[in-house]
Amino acid sequence: MSYKDIYAAWRAAPEDFWADAAKGIDWIEAPQTVFDADADVYGRWFVDGTCNTCWNAVDRHVEAGHGDRLALIYDSPVTNTKRQITYAELQDEVATLGAVLSGMGVGQGDRVIIYMPMVAEAVIAMLACARIGAVHSVVFGGFAAPELATRIDDAGAKAVISASCGIEPGRVIDYMKLLSEAIDIATVKPGGCLILQRDVQRCELVEGRDLDWADAMAQARAEGRRADCAEVKATDPAYILYTSGTTGQPKGVVRDTGGHMVAVNWTMKNIYNVDAGDVFWAASDVGWVVGHSYICYAPLLAGCTSVIYEGKPIGTPDAGAFWRVIADYDVKVLFTAPTAFRAIRGQDPEAALMADYDLSGLQSLFLAGERSDPATLQWAEEHLGVPVIDHWWQTETGWAISSVPMGIEALPVKHGSPGVPMPGYDVQVLDDEGQPVPNGTLGNIVVKLPLPPSCLPTLWNAEERFKSSYLNDFKGFYATSDAGILDEDGYLHIMARTDDIINVAGHRLSTGAMEEVLAHHKDVAECAVVGKADALKGQMPLGFFVTKAGVNRAEADICGELVKMVREEIGAVAAFKMAVGVNRLPKTRSGKVLRGTMQKIADAESYRMPAAIDDPAILDEIKDVLTTKGLVG
Ligand code: COA
Ligand code: AMP
């Protein structure tokens, strides 16, 4: 069937479509109700089903006789380590770790924070939580202690799983120090921490709080303790993943168990066109949604082999690193962010390093996380000689809202467009009053409710925020906060966020959160942060500040302090390196800071004078300051 037919079939009978997809999953109690429109905020999927994600991702493949198949390949150029784990070995690891967690008092429904680098144990930890019905919340390693503390508190963490260190090129990240700082700051004190000691840098454990991963696993094995797969409701949360909102308080996106499995399992064949036994590589991080769905869950649900890569596209050791991994493991599909390819292209514009590797097994490259610039996409197409598919999605959905569904139909790729809406998503473009705009016109991209399986049913402990963030602006629709166009062929074009989220190297960051940090500086009266275009990272934060009256310090000193504060409060991942002092911020007459106009000035784009501007002269002041500092364009 063509994409058009399948999309039409979903539209005509969405419940039949998802009931059919649900057959790809082993249920403990098969759901009799596919969708209950009256449940919770906008309805719930598979309300009366029960299941276990770890069973579906691991045990069922072993039961089916595939225990010897590789489940995980860990490749770490930063530690010079490689490890391969079969499905049978993975089952042993997760069953044992599940028992260790139970021994730490973690039960069904309890929240476990996972703060780990890109090691196989991070995925094992996620699966072990799923096995015993605990709800994990993975925190990206590039976040600083206060961000970790916020998540420990909001999730009400019962336990933390972490490691002695992470490794970034040129420096070792002391996870233990960050974890201890976070626990000090947090109001909720986790009952215990399980720490993976890494040879690169071991750490001292805190007595009474910490358990050594290896010791605890060895003890459980010696005692023959293994955890079975718990029966959980399809609507129970599988995990909480915090993502940037408009304020410093991150949003806890809730993923349900059954719908998540059904949807992401469906994508493996239909979107990525891979089958059991194929090698799938998402070069992302388990701390992001791409890592949850496509390093951990979906490839394993589908019986594929998933690559866990602890390295960078460049510098570990060179811009040929991705080609090496593809060749070494016969990767069939690679999924990464455009910024990774911009980095590779920047260092090796002719892709000369590709010549050293056999990439004939690669079938396609998928890109997401930020807008793909057509030049990078064309470069990848030309040098790899495979389809390069840009697809659009969000932490909130857990899978692509739009794509070219390679397993259904290799529709023509349009450069600059992340494809067509996937079944499950009725995507529309509305003006600010909620009226549909004609094809080809820029507007607010919305998805008609109900959202398909895997999409967030709510925010953790924040139902009102869920409604106000996503559902109240356009009645009956989910507001994506992306602006864009639906063209005459039904392809989407994602142009910009409509809120103050920016995308830095494929990482989603809140400028509002950075402003909260800057505003705490003793000399800062007012501030604004915008996303300035960047050739490598897509965007980089640029901070403006006005000092309090009477402050007479060198601007460079204040800038240095602000950069340090953001690094310590939010983390290195914010990549906040540019701050400029200005005399005044441009505002509307009602006092709203004109961030959009400031961003356009920084990017040397043309702009219309905002009608409600209080004092147009301030825009020239901003332009002068940025020009003097070489920060325009
Ligand atoms: N733990 C600790 N620190 C981390 C980290 C982690 N897991 N990941 C990144 N950081 C640090 C980096 O070391 C860097 O620190 P620095 O300011 O001291 O240099 C900072 O956070 C910013 O990192 P990043 O934005 O990733 O930039 P980079 O210069 O290290 O690398 C790229 C640039 C393009 C190579 C890199 O961003 C990349 O590979 N991106 C792929 C994008 C991706 O995976 N996106 C996920 C969604 S698909
Ligand atoms: P995250 O929740 O981190 O996945 O970030 C989601 C946001 O990243 C989206 O709302 C978009 O703004 C942006 N994004 C993700 N994928 C794409 C894409 N393919 N094209 C354009 N923007 C994208």
CSV table of N, CA and C in Angstrom, one decimal, residues 128-207:
chain,number,residue,atom,x,y,z
A,128,ALA,N,16.1,-2.3,33.2
A,128,ALA,CA,15.9,-2.9,34.5
A,128,ALA,C,14.8,-2.2,35.3
A,129,CYS,N,14.7,-0.8,35.1
A,129,CYS,CA,13.6,-0.1,35.7
A,129,CYS,C,12.3,-0.6,35.1
A,130,ALA,N,12.3,-0.7,33.7
A,130,ALA,CA,11.1,-1.1,33.0
A,130,ALA,C,10.7,-2.5,33.5
A,131,ARG,N,11.7,-3.3,33.8
A,131,ARG,CA,11.4,-4.7,34.2
A,131,ARG,C,10.6,-4.8,35.5
A,132,ILE,N,11.0,-4.0,36.4
A,132,ILE,CA,10.3,-4.1,37.7
A,132,ILE,C,9.2,-3.0,37.8
A,133,GLY,N,8.9,-2.4,36.7
A,133,GLY,CA,7.8,-1.4,36.7
A,133,GLY,C,8.1,-0.1,37.4
A,134,ALA,N,9.4,0.2,37.6
A,134,ALA,CA,9.8,1.5,38.1
A,134,ALA,C,9.9,2.5,36.9
A,135,VAL,N,9.8,3.8,37.3
A,135,VAL,CA,9.7,4.8,36.2
A,135,VAL,C,11.0,5.5,36.2
A,136,HIS,N,11.7,5.4,35.1
A,136,HIS,CA,13.0,6.1,35.1
A,136,HIS,C,12.9,7.5,34.6
A,137,SER,N,13.9,8.3,35.0
A,137,SER,CA,14.0,9.6,34.4
A,137,SER,C,15.5,9.9,34.2
A,138,VAL,N,15.9,9.8,32.9
A,138,VAL,CA,17.3,9.9,32.6
A,138,VAL,C,17.6,11.4,32.5
A,139,VAL,N,18.7,11.8,33.1
A,139,VAL,CA,19.2,13.2,33.0
A,139,VAL,C,20.5,13.3,32.2
A,140,PHE,N,20.5,14.1,31.2
A,140,PHE,CA,21.6,14.2,30.3
A,140,PHE,C,22.9,14.7,31.1
A,141,GLY,N,24.0,14.1,30.8
A,141,GLY,CA,25.2,14.3,31.6
A,141,GLY,C,25.8,15.7,31.5
A,142,GLY,N,25.4,16.5,30.5
A,142,GLY,CA,25.9,17.8,30.3
A,142,GLY,C,25.2,18.8,31.2
A,143,PHE,N,24.2,18.4,32.0
A,143,PHE,CA,23.5,19.3,32.9
A,143,PHE,C,24.2,19.4,34.2
A,144,ALA,N,24.2,20.6,34.8
A,144,ALA,CA,24.9,20.8,36.0
A,144,ALA,C,24.0,20.4,37.2
A,145,ALA,N,24.7,20.4,38.4
A,145,ALA,CA,24.0,19.9,39.6
A,145,ALA,C,22.6,20.5,39.9
A,146,PRO,N,22.4,21.8,39.8
A,146,PRO,CA,21.1,22.4,40.1
A,146,PRO,C,20.0,21.8,39.2
A,147,GLU,N,20.3,21.5,37.9
A,147,GLU,CA,19.4,21.0,37.0
A,147,GLU,C,19.0,19.5,37.4
A,148,LEU,N,20.1,18.8,37.9
A,148,LEU,CA,19.9,17.4,38.3
A,148,LEU,C,19.0,17.4,39.6
A,149,ALA,N,19.3,18.4,40.5
A,149,ALA,CA,18.5,18.5,41.7
A,149,ALA,C,17.0,18.8,41.4
A,150,THR,N,16.8,19.7,40.5
A,150,THR,CA,15.4,20.0,40.1
A,150,THR,C,14.6,18.7,39.7
A,151,ARG,N,15.3,17.9,38.9
A,151,ARG,CA,14.7,16.7,38.4
A,151,ARG,C,14.5,15.6,39.5
A,152,ILE,N,15.5,15.6,40.4
A,152,ILE,CA,15.3,14.6,41.6
A,152,ILE,C,14.1,15.0,42.4
A,153,ASP,N,14.0,16.3,42.6
A,153,ASP,CA,12.8,16.8,43.4
A,153,ASP,C,11.5,16.6,42.7
A,154,ASP,N,11.5,17.0,41.4
A,154,ASP,CA,10.2,17.0,40.7
A,154,ASP,C,9.7,15.6,40.6
A,155,ALA,N,10.6,14.7,40.3
A,155,ALA,CA,10.3,13.3,40.1
A,155,ALA,C,10.0,12.6,41.4
A,156,GLY,N,10.5,13.1,42.5
A,156,GLY,CA,10.4,12.5,43.8
A,156,GLY,C,11.2,11.2,43.8
A,157,ALA,N,12.5,11.3,43.4
A,157,ALA,CA,13.3,10.1,43.1
A,157,ALA,C,13.5,9.2,44.4
A,158,LYS,N,13.3,7.9,44.2
A,158,LYS,CA,13.5,7.0,45.3
A,158,LYS,C,15.0,6.5,45.2
A,159,ALA,N,15.6,6.5,44.1
A,159,ALA,CA,17.0,6.0,43.9
A,159,ALA,C,17.6,6.7,42.7
A,160,VAL,N,18.9,6.7,42.7
A,160,VAL,CA,19.7,7.3,41.6
A,160,VAL,C,20.7,6.2,41.1
A,161,ILE,N,20.8,6.1,39.8
A,161,ILE,CA,21.8,5.3,39.2
A,161,ILE,C,22.8,6.2,38.5
A,162,SER,N,24.0,6.1,38.8
A,162,SER,CA,25.0,7.0,38.2
A,162,SER,C,26.3,6.3,38.0
A,163,ALA,N,27.3,7.1,37.6
A,163,ALA,CA,28.6,6.5,37.3
A,163,ALA,C,29.7,7.4,37.9
A,164,SER,N,30.9,6.9,38.1
A,164,SER,CA,32.0,7.7,38.7
A,164,SER,C,32.3,8.9,37.8
A,165,CYS,N,32.2,8.7,36.5
A,165,CYS,CA,32.6,9.8,35.6
A,165,CYS,C,32.1,9.6,34.2
A,166,GLY,N,32.1,10.7,33.5
A,166,GLY,CA,31.8,10.7,32.0
A,166,GLY,C,33.0,11.3,31.3
A,167,ILE,N,33.2,11.1,30.1
A,167,ILE,CA,34.4,11.5,29.4
A,167,ILE,C,34.0,12.4,28.2
A,168,GLU,N,34.4,13.6,28.2
A,168,GLU,CA,34.3,14.5,27.1
A,168,GLU,C,35.7,14.7,26.6
A,169,PRO,N,35.8,14.9,25.3
A,169,PRO,CA,37.2,15.1,24.7
A,169,PRO,C,38.0,16.1,25.6
A,170,GLY,N,39.1,15.7,26.1
A,170,GLY,CA,40.0,16.6,26.8
A,170,GLY,C,39.6,16.8,28.3
A,171,ARG,N,38.5,16.2,28.8
A,171,ARG,CA,38.3,16.4,30.2
A,171,ARG,C,37.3,15.3,30.7
A,172,VAL,N,37.5,15.0,32.0
A,172,VAL,CA,36.7,14.0,32.6
A,172,VAL,C,35.6,14.7,33.4
A,173,ILE,N,34.4,14.3,33.3
A,173,ILE,CA,33.3,14.9,34.1
A,173,ILE,C,33.1,14.1,35.3
A,174,ASP,N,33.3,14.8,36.5
A,174,ASP,CA,33.1,14.1,37.7
A,174,ASP,C,31.7,14.0,38.1
A,175,TYR,N,31.1,12.9,37.7
A,175,TYR,CA,29.6,12.7,37.9
A,175,TYR,C,29.3,12.7,39.4
A,176,MET,N,30.2,12.0,40.2
A,176,MET,CA,30.0,11.8,41.6
A,176,MET,C,29.9,13.2,42.3
A,177,LYS,N,30.8,14.1,41.9
A,177,LYS,CA,30.8,15.4,42.6
A,177,LYS,C,29.4,16.1,42.2
A,178,LEU,N,29.0,16.0,41.0
A,178,LEU,CA,27.8,16.7,40.5
A,178,LEU,C,26.6,16.0,41.3
A,179,LEU,N,26.6,14.7,41.4
A,179,LEU,CA,25.5,14.0,42.0
A,179,LEU,C,25.4,14.4,43.5
A,180,SER,N,26.6,14.4,44.2
A,180,SER,CA,26.5,14.8,45.6
A,180,SER,C,26.0,16.2,45.8
A,181,GLU,N,26.5,17.1,44.9
A,181,GLU,CA,26.0,18.5,45.0
A,181,GLU,C,24.5,18.6,44.8
A,182,ALA,N,24.1,17.8,43.8
A,182,ALA,CA,22.6,17.8,43.5
A,182,ALA,C,21.8,17.3,44.7
A,183,ILE,N,22.3,16.2,45.3
A,183,ILE,CA,21.5,15.6,46.4
A,183,ILE,C,21.5,16.6,47.6
A,184,ASP,N,22.6,17.3,47.8
A,184,ASP,CA,22.7,18.4,48.8
A,184,ASP,C,21.6,19.4,48.6
A,185,ILE,N,21.5,19.9,47.3
A,185,ILE,CA,20.6,20.9,47.0
A,185,ILE,C,19.1,20.4,47.1
A,186,ALA,N,18.9,19.2,46.7
A,186,ALA,CA,17.5,18.7,46.5
A,186,ALA,C,16.8,18.6,47.8
A,187,THR,N,15.5,18.8,47.8
A,187,THR,CA,14.7,18.6,49.0
A,187,THR,C,14.4,17.1,49.2
A,188,VAL,N,14.1,16.4,48.1
A,188,VAL,CA,13.9,15.0,48.2
A,188,VAL,C,15.2,14.3,48.3
A,189,LYS,N,15.4,13.5,49.3
A,189,LYS,CA,16.7,12.7,49.4
A,189,LYS,C,16.4,11.3,48.9
A,190,PRO,N,17.1,10.9,47.8
A,190,PRO,CA,16.9,9.5,47.4
A,190,PRO,C,17.4,8.5,48.4
A,191,GLY,N,16.7,7.4,48.5
A,191,GLY,CA,17.0,6.3,49.5
A,191,GLY,C,18.4,5.7,49.2
A,192,GLY,N,18.8,5.7,48.0
A,192,GLY,CA,20.2,5.1,47.7
A,192,GLY,C,20.6,5.4,46.3
A,193,CYS,N,21.9,5.3,46.1
A,193,CYS,CA,22.5,5.5,44.8
A,193,CYS,C,23.3,4.3,44.4
A,194,LEU,N,23.2,3.9,43.2
A,194,LEU,CA,24.0,2.8,42.6
A,194,LEU,C,25.0,3.4,41.7
A,195,ILE,N,26.3,3.1,41.9
A,195,ILE,CA,27.3,3.8,41.2
A,195,ILE,C,28.2,2.9,40.4
A,196,LEU,N,28.2,3.1,39.1
A,196,LEU,CA,29.1,2.4,38.2
A,196,LEU,C,30.5,3.0,38.3
A,197,GLN,N,31.5,2.2,38.8
A,197,GLN,CA,32.9,2.7,38.8
A,197,GLN,C,33.5,2.5,37.4
A,198,ARG,N,34.0,3.6,36.9
A,198,ARG,CA,34.7,3.5,35.6
A,198,ARG,C,36.2,3.6,35.8
A,199,ASP,N,37.0,2.8,35.1
A,199,ASP,CA,38.4,2.8,35.3
A,199,ASP,C,39.1,4.1,35.0
A,200,VAL,N,38.5,4.9,34.1
A,200,VAL,CA,39.1,6.2,33.8
A,200,VAL,C,39.2,7.1,35.0
A,201,GLN,N,38.2,7.0,35.9
A,201,GLN,CA,38.3,7.8,37.1
A,201,GLN,C,37.3,7.2,38.1
A,202,ARG,N,37.8,6.5,39.1
A,202,ARG,CA,37.0,5.9,40.1
A,202,ARG,C,36.6,7.0,41.1
A,203,CYS,N,35.6,6.7,41.9
A,203,CYS,CA,35.2,7.7,42.9
A,203,CYS,C,35.0,7.1,44.3
A,204,GLU,N,35.0,7.9,45.3
A,204,GLU,CA,34.8,7.4,46.6
A,204,GLU,C,33.3,7.3,46.8
A,205,LEU,N,32.8,6.2,47.3
A,205,LEU,CA,31.4,6.0,47.6
A,205,LEU,C,31.0,6.6,48.9
A,206,VAL,N,29.8,7.1,49.0
A,206,VAL,CA,29.3,7.7,50.3
A,206,VAL,C,28.7,6.6,51.1
A,207,GLU,N,29.2,6.3,52.3
A,207,GLU,CA,28.8,5.2,53.1
A,207,GLU,C,27.3,5.4,53.5
